[in-house]
Amino acid sequence: MNIGPSDPIDHADITQGSDLSGMDLTGVDLTSADLSEAYLSNVILAGADLSNADLSGADLTDTTLAGAYLSNATLTGADLSNAGLSGADLSDADLINTDLTDATLRG
């Protein structure tokens, strides 16, 4: 599924395998969403709530997750290379086999 930048965002529209590349989803509530295998590269998810979300195998390269809530999220095998995670809450997140190459984790 492709959601255009001007389309309204509905939690039900964002599902497994969604292509949201380049979108601004600042502050969106995606609690418990199934975003496994989703294409989220270059997405702005600053302050978004992704707690308990399934992001396994998702492409999050160059994504802004500053101040995002990722507690209890599943990020197994996700690609977060070059992602901005400053101030993100990763408590109890599953980061097994997650690619964090050149990701910003402090601040």
mmCIF file of N, CA, C and O in Angstrom:
data_model
loop_
_atom_site.group_PDB
_atom_site.id
_atom_site.type_symbol
_atom_site.label_atom_id
_atom_site.label_comp_id
_atom_site.label_asym_id
_atom_site.label_seq_id
_atom_site.Cartn_x
_atom_site.Cartn_y
_atom_site.Cartn_z
ATOM 1 N N MET A 1 0.846 -1.183 0.000
ATOM 2 C CA MET A 1 0.000 0.000 0.000
ATOM 3 C C MET A 1 0.881 1.232 0.000
ATOM 4 O O MET A 1 1.834 1.325 0.738
ATOM 5 N N ASN A 2 0.546 2.196 -0.826
ATOM 6 C CA ASN A 2 1.251 3.472 -0.863
ATOM 7 C C ASN A 2 0.321 4.564 -0.369
ATOM 8 O O ASN A 2 -0.796 4.691 -0.846
ATOM 9 N N ILE A 3 0.814 5.346 0.587
ATOM 10 C CA ILE A 3 0.051 6.473 1.110
ATOM 11 C C ILE A 3 0.792 7.719 0.677
ATOM 12 O O ILE A 3 1.980 7.872 0.963
ATOM 13 N N GLY A 4 0.115 8.595 -0.023
ATOM 14 C CA GLY A 4 0.746 9.819 -0.506
ATOM 15 C C GLY A 4 0.929 10.824 0.601
ATOM 16 O O GLY A 4 0.227 10.791 1.603
ATOM 17 N N PRO A 5 1.885 11.756 0.421
ATOM 18 C CA PRO A 5 2.172 12.747 1.455
ATOM 19 C C PRO A 5 0.985 13.622 1.828
ATOM 20 O O PRO A 5 0.920 14.133 2.923
ATOM 21 N N SER A 6 0.030 13.802 0.940
ATOM 22 C CA SER A 6 -1.112 14.657 1.259
ATOM 23 C C SER A 6 -2.325 13.856 1.748
ATOM 24 O O SER A 6 -3.347 14.434 2.114
ATOM 25 N N ASP A 7 -2.224 12.522 1.748
ATOM 26 C CA ASP A 7 -3.329 11.693 2.210
ATOM 27 C C ASP A 7 -3.430 11.727 3.731
ATOM 28 O O ASP A 7 -2.415 11.754 4.418
ATOM 29 N N PRO A 8 -4.657 11.719 4.279
ATOM 30 C CA PRO A 8 -4.784 11.655 5.731
ATOM 31 C C PRO A 8 -4.273 10.303 6.238
ATOM 32 O O PRO A 8 -4.438 9.286 5.573
ATOM 33 N N ILE A 9 -3.630 10.323 7.396
ATOM 34 C CA ILE A 9 -3.075 9.109 7.970
ATOM 35 C C ILE A 9 -4.079 8.504 8.939
ATOM 36 O O ILE A 9 -4.518 9.133 9.879
ATOM 37 N N ASP A 10 -4.436 7.268 8.697
ATOM 38 C CA ASP A 10 -5.313 6.507 9.572
ATOM 39 C C ASP A 10 -4.535 5.272 10.010
ATOM 40 O O ASP A 10 -3.912 4.608 9.181
ATOM 41 N N HIS A 11 -4.555 4.980 11.297
ATOM 42 C CA HIS A 11 -3.820 3.835 11.839
ATOM 43 C C HIS A 11 -4.109 2.569 11.033
ATOM 44 O O HIS A 11 -3.221 1.764 10.780
ATOM 45 N N ALA A 12 -5.318 2.370 10.589
ATOM 46 C CA ALA A 12 -5.690 1.170 9.842
ATOM 47 C C ALA A 12 -5.051 1.132 8.454
ATOM 48 O O ALA A 12 -4.913 0.070 7.855
ATOM 49 N N ASP A 13 -4.663 2.287 7.910
ATOM 50 C CA ASP A 13 -4.047 2.349 6.585
ATOM 51 C C ASP A 13 -2.571 1.955 6.609
ATOM 52 O O ASP A 13 -1.995 1.658 5.573
ATOM 53 N N ILE A 14 -1.957 2.012 7.778
ATOM 54 C CA ILE A 14 -0.533 1.743 7.898
ATOM 55 C C ILE A 14 -0.373 0.318 8.398
ATOM 56 O O ILE A 14 -0.603 0.033 9.569
ATOM 57 N N THR A 15 -0.010 -0.571 7.499
ATOM 58 C CA THR A 15 0.031 -1.992 7.821
ATOM 59 C C THR A 15 1.327 -2.632 7.344
ATOM 60 O O THR A 15 2.181 -1.982 6.752
ATOM 61 N N GLN A 16 1.423 -3.922 7.569
ATOM 62 C CA GLN A 16 2.579 -4.707 7.158
ATOM 63 C C GLN A 16 2.897 -4.440 5.691
ATOM 64 O O GLN A 16 2.025 -4.467 4.836
ATOM 65 N N GLY A 17 4.173 -4.150 5.410
ATOM 66 C CA GLY A 17 4.629 -3.940 4.049
ATOM 67 C C GLY A 17 4.286 -2.588 3.452
ATOM 68 O O GLY A 17 4.540 -2.346 2.282
ATOM 69 N N SER A 18 3.716 -1.674 4.225
ATOM 70 C CA SER A 18 3.369 -0.339 3.715
ATOM 71 C C SER A 18 4.604 0.399 3.218
ATOM 72 O O SER A 18 5.695 0.224 3.735
ATOM 73 N N ASP A 19 4.421 1.241 2.205
ATOM 74 C CA ASP A 19 5.502 2.092 1.716
ATOM 75 C C ASP A 19 5.178 3.532 2.098
ATOM 76 O O ASP A 19 4.314 4.164 1.501
ATOM 77 N N LEU A 20 5.874 4.017 3.121
ATOM 78 C CA LEU A 20 5.657 5.369 3.630
ATOM 79 C C LEU A 20 6.900 6.231 3.436
ATOM 80 O O LEU A 20 7.048 7.270 4.072
ATOM 81 N N SER A 21 7.786 5.816 2.559
ATOM 82 C CA SER A 21 9.055 6.501 2.344
ATOM 83 C C SER A 21 8.862 7.997 2.123
ATOM 84 O O SER A 21 8.004 8.413 1.353
ATOM 85 N N GLY A 22 9.669 8.786 2.837
ATOM 86 C CA GLY A 22 9.680 10.231 2.651
ATOM 87 C C GLY A 22 8.550 10.995 3.313
ATOM 88 O O GLY A 22 8.479 12.211 3.185
ATOM 89 N N MET A 23 7.674 10.334 4.051
ATOM 90 C CA MET A 23 6.534 11.030 4.657
ATOM 91 C C MET A 23 6.906 11.689 5.978
ATOM 92 O O MET A 23 7.829 11.282 6.652
ATOM 93 N N ASP A 24 6.160 12.704 6.357
ATOM 94 C CA ASP A 24 6.302 13.349 7.651
ATOM 95 C C ASP A 24 5.174 12.830 8.542
ATOM 96 O O ASP A 24 4.012 13.194 8.357
ATOM 97 N N LEU A 25 5.538 11.972 9.485
ATOM 98 C CA LEU A 25 4.569 11.383 10.407
ATOM 99 C C LEU A 25 4.877 11.815 11.839
ATOM 100 O O LEU A 25 4.706 11.057 12.783
ATOM 101 N N THR A 26 5.294 13.050 11.986
ATOM 102 C CA THR A 26 5.638 13.591 13.299
ATOM 103 C C THR A 26 4.477 13.416 14.274
ATOM 104 O O THR A 26 3.345 13.798 13.979
ATOM 105 N N GLY A 27 4.776 12.787 15.425
ATOM 106 C CA GLY A 27 3.805 12.655 16.500
ATOM 107 C C GLY A 27 2.672 11.672 16.260
ATOM 108 O O GLY A 27 1.772 11.574 17.076
ATOM 109 N N VAL A 28 2.703 10.916 15.177
ATOM 110 C CA VAL A 28 1.615 9.989 14.878
ATOM 111 C C VAL A 28 1.577 8.857 15.919
ATOM 112 O O VAL A 28 2.594 8.458 16.470
ATOM 113 N N ASP A 29 0.394 8.368 16.235
ATOM 114 C CA ASP A 29 0.211 7.265 17.185
ATOM 115 C C ASP A 29 0.103 5.957 16.412
ATOM 116 O O ASP A 29 -0.918 5.686 15.769
ATOM 117 N N LEU A 30 1.165 5.167 16.476
ATOM 118 C CA LEU A 30 1.193 3.857 15.823
ATOM 119 C C LEU A 30 1.397 2.751 16.850
ATOM 120 O O LEU A 30 2.036 1.735 16.582
ATOM 121 N N THR A 31 0.841 2.957 18.031
ATOM 122 C CA THR A 31 0.950 1.972 19.091
ATOM 123 C C THR A 31 0.427 0.623 18.608
ATOM 124 O O THR A 31 -0.670 0.535 18.047
ATOM 125 N N SER A 32 1.248 -0.412 18.788
ATOM 126 C CA SER A 32 0.909 -1.796 18.447
ATOM 127 C C SER A 32 0.659 -2.035 16.953
ATOM 128 O O SER A 32 0.085 -3.045 16.568
ATOM 129 N N ALA A 33 1.102 -1.126 16.091
ATOM 130 C CA ALA A 33 0.899 -1.294 14.650
ATOM 131 C C ALA A 33 1.803 -2.398 14.110
ATOM 132 O O ALA A 33 2.907 -2.610 14.601
ATOM 133 N N ASP A 34 1.339 -3.113 13.102
ATOM 134 C CA ASP A 34 2.150 -4.115 12.415
ATOM 135 C C ASP A 34 2.807 -3.446 11.217
ATOM 136 O O ASP A 34 2.181 -3.272 10.174
ATOM 137 N N LEU A 35 4.053 -3.045 11.394
ATOM 138 C CA LEU A 35 4.825 -2.393 10.342
ATOM 139 C C LEU A 35 5.971 -3.289 9.891
ATOM 140 O O LEU A 35 6.965 -2.811 9.352
ATOM 141 N N SER A 36 5.820 -4.590 10.093
ATOM 142 C CA SER A 36 6.871 -5.510 9.679
ATOM 143 C C SER A 36 7.043 -5.432 8.171
ATOM 144 O O SER A 36 6.065 -5.296 7.430
ATOM 145 N N GLU A 37 8.302 -5.428 7.747
ATOM 146 C CA GLU A 37 8.674 -5.356 6.333
ATOM 147 C C GLU A 37 8.238 -4.051 5.651
ATOM 148 O O GLU A 37 8.230 -3.953 4.430
ATOM 149 N N ALA A 38 7.877 -3.036 6.429
ATOM 150 C CA ALA A 38 7.444 -1.752 5.862
ATOM 151 C C ALA A 38 8.646 -0.957 5.355
ATOM 152 O O ALA A 38 9.766 -1.115 5.826
ATOM 153 N N TYR A 39 8.404 -0.102 4.379
ATOM 154 C CA TYR A 39 9.420 0.792 3.827
ATOM 155 C C TYR A 39 9.217 2.166 4.447
ATOM 156 O O TYR A 39 8.284 2.881 4.094
ATOM 157 N N LEU A 40 10.095 2.502 5.373
ATOM 158 C CA LEU A 40 9.980 3.745 6.127
ATOM 159 C C LEU A 40 11.249 4.588 5.996
ATOM 160 O O LEU A 40 11.566 5.370 6.872
ATOM 161 N N SER A 41 11.952 4.449 4.896
ATOM 162 C CA SER A 41 13.194 5.193 4.748
ATOM 163 C C SER A 41 12.891 6.674 4.514
ATOM 164 O O SER A 41 11.928 7.035 3.850
ATOM 165 N N ASN A 42 13.712 7.513 5.157
ATOM 166 C CA ASN A 42 13.570 8.971 5.078
ATOM 167 C C ASN A 42 12.243 9.489 5.632
ATOM 168 O O ASN A 42 11.785 10.564 5.251
ATOM 169 N N VAL A 43 11.623 8.751 6.513
ATOM 170 C CA VAL A 43 10.369 9.172 7.144
ATOM 171 C C VAL A 43 10.700 9.966 8.407
ATOM 172 O O VAL A 43 11.650 9.662 9.112
ATOM 173 N N ILE A 44 9.917 10.979 8.685
ATOM 174 C CA ILE A 44 10.062 11.731 9.929
ATOM 175 C C ILE A 44 9.025 11.197 10.910
ATOM 176 O O ILE A 44 7.819 11.357 10.710
ATOM 177 N N LEU A 45 9.532 10.526 11.949
ATOM 178 C CA LEU A 45 8.684 9.950 12.982
ATOM 179 C C LEU A 45 9.036 10.554 14.341
ATOM 180 O O LEU A 45 8.918 9.907 15.374
ATOM 181 N N ALA A 46 9.481 11.805 14.346
ATOM 182 C CA ALA A 46 9.858 12.485 15.584
ATOM 183 C C ALA A 46 8.664 12.541 16.526
ATOM 184 O O ALA A 46 7.560 12.923 16.136
ATOM 185 N N GLY A 47 8.874 12.090 17.767
ATOM 186 C CA GLY A 47 7.821 12.123 18.768
ATOM 187 C C GLY A 47 6.687 11.141 18.531
ATOM 188 O O GLY A 47 5.686 11.159 19.244
ATOM 189 N N ALA A 48 6.817 10.264 17.557
ATOM 190 C CA ALA A 48 5.760 9.292 17.265
ATOM 191 C C ALA A 48 5.711 8.220 18.350
ATOM 192 O O ALA A 48 6.719 7.911 18.989
ATOM 193 N N ASP A 49 4.543 7.651 18.558
ATOM 194 C CA ASP A 49 4.385 6.561 19.518
ATOM 195 C C ASP A 49 4.334 5.242 18.762
ATOM 196 O O ASP A 49 3.340 4.922 18.107
ATOM 197 N N LEU A 50 5.435 4.502 18.831
ATOM 198 C CA LEU A 50 5.557 3.201 18.193
ATOM 199 C C LEU A 50 5.723 2.107 19.247
ATOM 200 O O LEU A 50 6.251 1.037 18.964
ATOM 201 N N SER A 51 5.264 2.389 20.469
ATOM 202 C CA SER A 51 5.398 1.394 21.519
ATOM 203 C C SER A 51 4.584 0.147 21.162
ATOM 204 O O SER A 51 3.497 0.238 20.598
ATOM 205 N N ASN A 52 5.185 -0.998 21.416
ATOM 206 C CA ASN A 52 4.594 -2.312 21.126
ATOM 207 C C ASN A 52 4.389 -2.570 19.634
ATOM 208 O O ASN A 52 3.721 -3.523 19.258
ATOM 209 N N ALA A 53 4.948 -1.729 18.766
ATOM 210 C CA ALA A 53 4.794 -1.922 17.322
ATOM 211 C C ALA A 53 5.736 -3.019 16.828
ATOM 212 O O ALA A 53 6.797 -3.252 17.398
ATOM 213 N N ASP A 54 5.338 -3.702 15.772
ATOM 214 C CA ASP A 54 6.174 -4.705 15.135
ATOM 215 C C ASP A 54 6.835 -4.073 13.913
ATOM 216 O O ASP A 54 6.171 -3.810 12.913
ATOM 217 N N LEU A 55 8.124 -3.800 14.030
ATOM 218 C CA LEU A 55 8.905 -3.204 12.954
ATOM 219 C C LEU A 55 9.956 -4.197 12.449
ATOM 220 O O LEU A 55 10.963 -3.806 11.865
ATOM 221 N N SER A 56 9.718 -5.476 12.653
ATOM 222 C CA SER A 56 10.693 -6.480 12.248
ATOM 223 C C SER A 56 10.883 -6.457 10.738
ATOM 224 O O SER A 56 9.926 -6.397 9.977
ATOM 225 N N GLY A 57 12.149 -6.422 10.325
ATOM 226 C CA GLY A 57 12.478 -6.416 8.914
ATOM 227 C C GLY A 57 12.159 -5.125 8.188
ATOM 228 O O GLY A 57 12.263 -5.055 6.969
ATOM 229 N N ALA A 58 11.779 -4.089 8.908
ATOM 230 C CA ALA A 58 11.413 -2.813 8.273
ATOM 231 C C ALA A 58 12.659 -2.045 7.825
ATOM 232 O O ALA A 58 13.729 -2.155 8.420
ATOM 233 N N ASP A 59 12.519 -1.270 6.764
ATOM 234 C CA ASP A 59 13.580 -0.402 6.264
ATOM 235 C C ASP A 59 13.364 0.987 6.839
ATOM 236 O O ASP A 59 12.458 1.712 6.425
ATOM 237 N N LEU A 60 14.194 1.336 7.820
ATOM 238 C CA LEU A 60 14.119 2.629 8.491
ATOM 239 C C LEU A 60 15.391 3.435 8.250
ATOM 240 O O LEU A 60 15.783 4.255 9.072
ATOM 241 N N THR A 61 16.033 3.229 7.108
ATOM 242 C CA THR A 61 17.264 3.958 6.821
ATOM 243 C C THR A 61 16.988 5.454 6.696
ATOM 244 O O THR A 61 15.970 5.860 6.139
ATOM 245 N N ASP A 62 17.874 6.237 7.287
ATOM 246 C CA ASP A 62 17.788 7.702 7.235
ATOM 247 C C ASP A 62 16.492 8.256 7.818
ATOM 248 O O ASP A 62 16.060 9.358 7.462
ATOM 249 N N THR A 63 15.872 7.506 8.703
ATOM 250 C CA THR A 63 14.612 7.918 9.312
ATOM 251 C C THR A 63 14.872 8.725 10.580
ATOM 252 O O THR A 63 15.790 8.430 11.338
ATOM 253 N N THR A 64 14.066 9.739 10.819
ATOM 254 C CA THR A 64 14.169 10.552 12.027
ATOM 255 C C THR A 64 13.203 10.009 13.065
ATOM 256 O O THR A 64 11.984 10.049 12.879
ATOM 257 N N LEU A 65 13.777 9.494 14.169
ATOM 258 C CA LEU A 65 12.985 8.939 15.266
ATOM 259 C C LEU A 65 13.296 9.673 16.573
ATOM 260 O O LEU A 65 13.106 9.137 17.651
ATOM 261 N N ALA A 66 13.759 10.912 16.475
ATOM 262 C CA ALA A 66 14.113 11.686 17.660
ATOM 263 C C ALA A 66 12.902 11.838 18.568
ATOM 264 O O ALA A 66 11.827 12.241 18.134
ATOM 265 N N GLY A 67 13.082 11.459 19.832
ATOM 266 C CA GLY A 67 12.008 11.584 20.803
ATOM 267 C C GLY A 67 10.858 10.617 20.603
ATOM 268 O O GLY A 67 9.824 10.739 21.252
ATOM 269 N N ALA A 68 11.021 9.627 19.732
ATOM 270 C CA ALA A 68 9.953 8.650 19.485
ATOM 271 C C ALA A 68 9.884 7.642 20.632
ATOM 272 O O ALA A 68 10.868 7.394 21.332
ATOM 273 N N TYR A 69 8.726 7.069 20.832
ATOM 274 C CA TYR A 69 8.498 6.056 21.852
ATOM 275 C C TYR A 69 8.488 4.694 21.174
ATOM 276 O O TYR A 69 7.567 4.377 20.420
ATOM 277 N N LEU A 70 9.538 3.900 21.446
ATOM 278 C CA LEU A 70 9.689 2.580 20.851
ATOM 279 C C LEU A 70 9.757 1.507 21.933
ATOM 280 O O LEU A 70 10.285 0.423 21.706
ATOM 281 N N SER A 71 9.216 1.800 23.110
ATOM 282 C CA SER A 71 9.282 0.833 24.191
ATOM 283 C C SER A 71 8.499 -0.423 23.814
ATOM 284 O O SER A 71 7.417 -0.362 23.232
ATOM 285 N N ASN A 72 9.123 -1.565 24.082
ATOM 286 C CA ASN A 72 8.548 -2.881 23.780
ATOM 287 C C ASN A 72 8.323 -3.123 22.290
ATOM 288 O O ASN A 72 7.609 -4.047 21.909
ATOM 289 N N ALA A 73 8.909 -2.301 21.429
ATOM 290 C CA ALA A 73 8.773 -2.505 19.988
ATOM 291 C C ALA A 73 9.667 -3.654 19.536
ATOM 292 O O ALA A 73 10.720 -3.909 20.117
ATOM 293 N N THR A 74 9.253 -4.342 18.494
ATOM 294 C CA THR A 74 10.049 -5.410 17.903
ATOM 295 C C THR A 74 10.745 -4.851 16.668
ATOM 296 O O THR A 74 10.076 -4.478 15.700
ATOM 297 N N LEU A 75 12.074 -4.772 16.736
ATOM 298 C CA LEU A 75 12.882 -4.229 15.642
ATOM 299 C C LEU A 75 13.823 -5.301 15.090
ATOM 300 O O LEU A 75 14.827 -4.988 14.461
ATOM 301 N N THR A 76 13.494 -6.552 15.296
ATOM 302 C CA THR A 76 14.332 -7.660 14.861
ATOM 303 C C THR A 76 14.594 -7.587 13.362
ATOM 304 O O THR A 76 13.660 -7.544 12.564
ATOM 305 N N GLY A 77 15.873 -7.519 12.995
ATOM 306 C CA GLY A 77 16.247 -7.500 11.586
ATOM 307 C C GLY A 77 15.919 -6.217 10.852
ATOM 308 O O GLY A 77 16.039 -6.136 9.635
ATOM 309 N N ALA A 78 15.516 -5.181 11.573
ATOM 310 C CA ALA A 78 15.205 -3.891 10.931
ATOM 311 C C ALA A 78 16.497 -3.178 10.544
ATOM 312 O O ALA A 78 17.547 -3.388 11.146
ATOM 313 N N ASP A 79 16.433 -2.336 9.533
ATOM 314 C CA ASP A 79 17.579 -1.547 9.090
ATOM 315 C C ASP A 79 17.384 -0.102 9.536
ATOM 316 O O ASP A 79 16.564 0.621 8.982
ATOM 317 N N LEU A 80 18.135 0.279 10.563
ATOM 318 C CA LEU A 80 18.086 1.637 11.098
ATOM 319 C C LEU A 80 19.392 2.370 10.813
ATOM 320 O O LEU A 80 19.782 3.272 11.548
ATOM 321 N N SER A 81 20.070 1.996 9.737
ATOM 322 C CA SER A 81 21.320 2.667 9.421
ATOM 323 C C SER A 81 21.056 4.143 9.109
ATOM 324 O O SER A 81 20.076 4.489 8.458
ATOM 325 N N ASN A 82 21.920 4.988 9.652
ATOM 326 C CA ASN A 82 21.828 6.449 9.509
ATOM 327 C C ASN A 82 20.562 7.053 10.121
ATOM 328 O O ASN A 82 20.219 8.196 9.827
ATOM 329 N N ALA A 83 19.864 6.299 10.945
ATOM 330 C CA ALA A 83 18.647 6.815 11.587
ATOM 331 C C ALA A 83 19.015 7.740 12.745
ATOM 332 O O ALA A 83 20.033 7.562 13.402
ATOM 333 N N GLY A 84 18.175 8.725 12.996
ATOM 334 C CA GLY A 84 18.351 9.636 14.116
ATOM 335 C C GLY A 84 17.457 9.203 15.266
ATOM 336 O O GLY A 84 16.245 9.325 15.190
ATOM 337 N N LEU A 85 18.083 8.655 16.317
ATOM 338 C CA LEU A 85 17.336 8.125 17.459
ATOM 339 C C LEU A 85 17.580 8.923 18.734
ATOM 340 O O LEU A 85 17.332 8.432 19.820
ATOM 341 N N SER A 86 18.062 10.152 18.617
ATOM 342 C CA SER A 86 18.338 10.969 19.798
ATOM 343 C C SER A 86 17.083 11.144 20.637
ATOM 344 O O SER A 86 16.037 11.550 20.129
ATOM 345 N N GLY A 87 17.196 10.799 21.913
ATOM 346 C CA GLY A 87 16.072 10.969 22.825
ATOM 347 C C GLY A 87 14.960 9.959 22.652
ATOM 348 O O GLY A 87 13.924 10.070 23.304
ATOM 349 N N ALA A 88 15.147 8.962 21.801
ATOM 350 C CA ALA A 88 14.107 7.939 21.613
ATOM 351 C C ALA A 88 14.086 6.987 22.797
ATOM 352 O O ALA A 88 15.120 6.679 23.387
ATOM 353 N N ASP A 89 12.909 6.532 23.164
ATOM 354 C CA ASP A 89 12.738 5.564 24.247
ATOM 355 C C ASP A 89 12.752 4.166 23.641
ATOM 356 O O ASP A 89 11.794 3.758 22.978
ATOM 357 N N LEU A 90 13.853 3.443 23.860
ATOM 358 C CA LEU A 90 14.014 2.084 23.348
ATOM 359 C C LEU A 90 13.928 1.048 24.465
ATOM 360 O O LEU A 90 14.396 -0.073 24.303
ATOM 361 N N SER A 91 13.320 1.415 25.596
ATOM 362 C CA SER A 91 13.263 0.492 26.724
ATOM 363 C C SER A 91 12.500 -0.776 26.348
ATOM 364 O O SER A 91 11.425 -0.733 25.765
ATOM 365 N N ASP A 92 13.137 -1.904 26.641
ATOM 366 C CA ASP A 92 12.587 -3.239 26.379
ATOM 367 C C ASP A 92 12.301 -3.510 24.901
ATOM 368 O O ASP A 92 11.549 -4.419 24.565
ATOM 369 N N ALA A 93 12.894 -2.729 24.004
ATOM 370 C CA ALA A 93 12.739 -2.987 22.568
ATOM 371 C C ALA A 93 13.623 -4.168 22.180
ATOM 372 O O ALA A 93 14.698 -4.363 22.729
ATOM 373 N N ASP A 94 13.173 -4.972 21.231
ATOM 374 C CA ASP A 94 13.923 -6.117 20.728
ATOM 375 C C ASP A 94 14.763 -5.647 19.547
ATOM 376 O O ASP A 94 14.221 -5.335 18.482
ATOM 377 N N LEU A 95 16.072 -5.585 19.749
ATOM 378 C CA LEU A 95 16.994 -5.081 18.738
ATOM 379 C C LEU A 95 17.880 -6.184 18.152
ATOM 380 O O LEU A 95 18.927 -5.897 17.576
ATOM 381 N N ILE A 96 17.461 -7.428 18.253
ATOM 382 C CA ILE A 96 18.251 -8.541 17.737
ATOM 383 C C ILE A 96 18.407 -8.402 16.224
ATOM 384 O O ILE A 96 17.429 -8.211 15.502
ATOM 385 N N ASN A 97 19.670 -8.468 15.772
ATOM 386 C CA ASN A 97 20.012 -8.364 14.347
ATOM 387 C C ASN A 97 19.554 -7.061 13.694
ATOM 388 O O ASN A 97 19.362 -7.006 12.482
ATOM 389 N N THR A 98 19.392 -6.019 14.480
ATOM 390 C CA THR A 98 19.025 -4.712 13.943
ATOM 391 C C THR A 98 20.291 -3.997 13.470
ATOM 392 O O THR A 98 21.291 -3.969 14.173
ATOM 393 N N ASP A 99 20.253 -3.425 12.289
ATOM 394 C CA ASP A 99 21.397 -2.700 11.740
ATOM 395 C C ASP A 99 21.331 -1.246 12.220
ATOM 396 O O ASP A 99 20.449 -0.494 11.816
ATOM 397 N N LEU A 100 22.272 -0.884 13.086
ATOM 398 C CA LEU A 100 22.343 0.464 13.642
ATOM 399 C C LEU A 100 23.585 1.205 13.134
ATOM 400 O O LEU A 100 24.062 2.153 13.759
ATOM 401 N N THR A 101 24.089 0.796 11.969
ATOM 402 C CA THR A 101 25.275 1.422 11.395
ATOM 403 C C THR A 101 25.067 2.929 11.230
ATOM 404 O O THR A 101 24.097 3.354 10.591
ATOM 405 N N ASP A 102 25.947 3.712 11.808
ATOM 406 C CA ASP A 102 25.935 5.178 11.728
ATOM 407 C C ASP A 102 24.655 5.819 12.261
ATOM 408 O O ASP A 102 24.360 6.982 11.950
ATOM 409 N N ALA A 103 23.882 5.098 13.060
ATOM 410 C CA ALA A 103 22.693 5.685 13.688
ATOM 411 C C ALA A 103 23.129 6.586 14.836
ATOM 412 O O ALA A 103 24.134 6.344 15.502
ATOM 413 N N THR A 104 22.381 7.654 15.073
ATOM 414 C CA THR A 104 22.638 8.573 16.180
ATOM 415 C C THR A 104 21.789 8.122 17.352
ATOM 416 O O THR A 104 20.557 8.129 17.274
ATOM 417 N N LEU A 105 22.461 7.723 18.449
ATOM 418 C CA LEU A 105 21.747 7.173 19.594
ATOM 419 C C LEU A 105 21.834 8.033 20.844
ATOM 420 O O LEU A 105 21.238 7.707 21.843
ATOM 421 N N ARG A 106 22.543 9.108 20.806
ATOM 422 C CA ARG A 106 22.678 9.914 22.026
ATOM 423 C C ARG A 106 22.126 11.315 21.814
ATOM 424 O O ARG A 106 21.914 11.750 20.691
ATOM 425 N N GLY A 107 21.917 11.970 22.940
ATOM 426 C CA GLY A 107 21.485 13.349 22.850
ATOM 427 C C GLY A 107 20.184 13.618 23.400
ATOM 428 O O GLY A 107 19.219 13.153 23.619
#
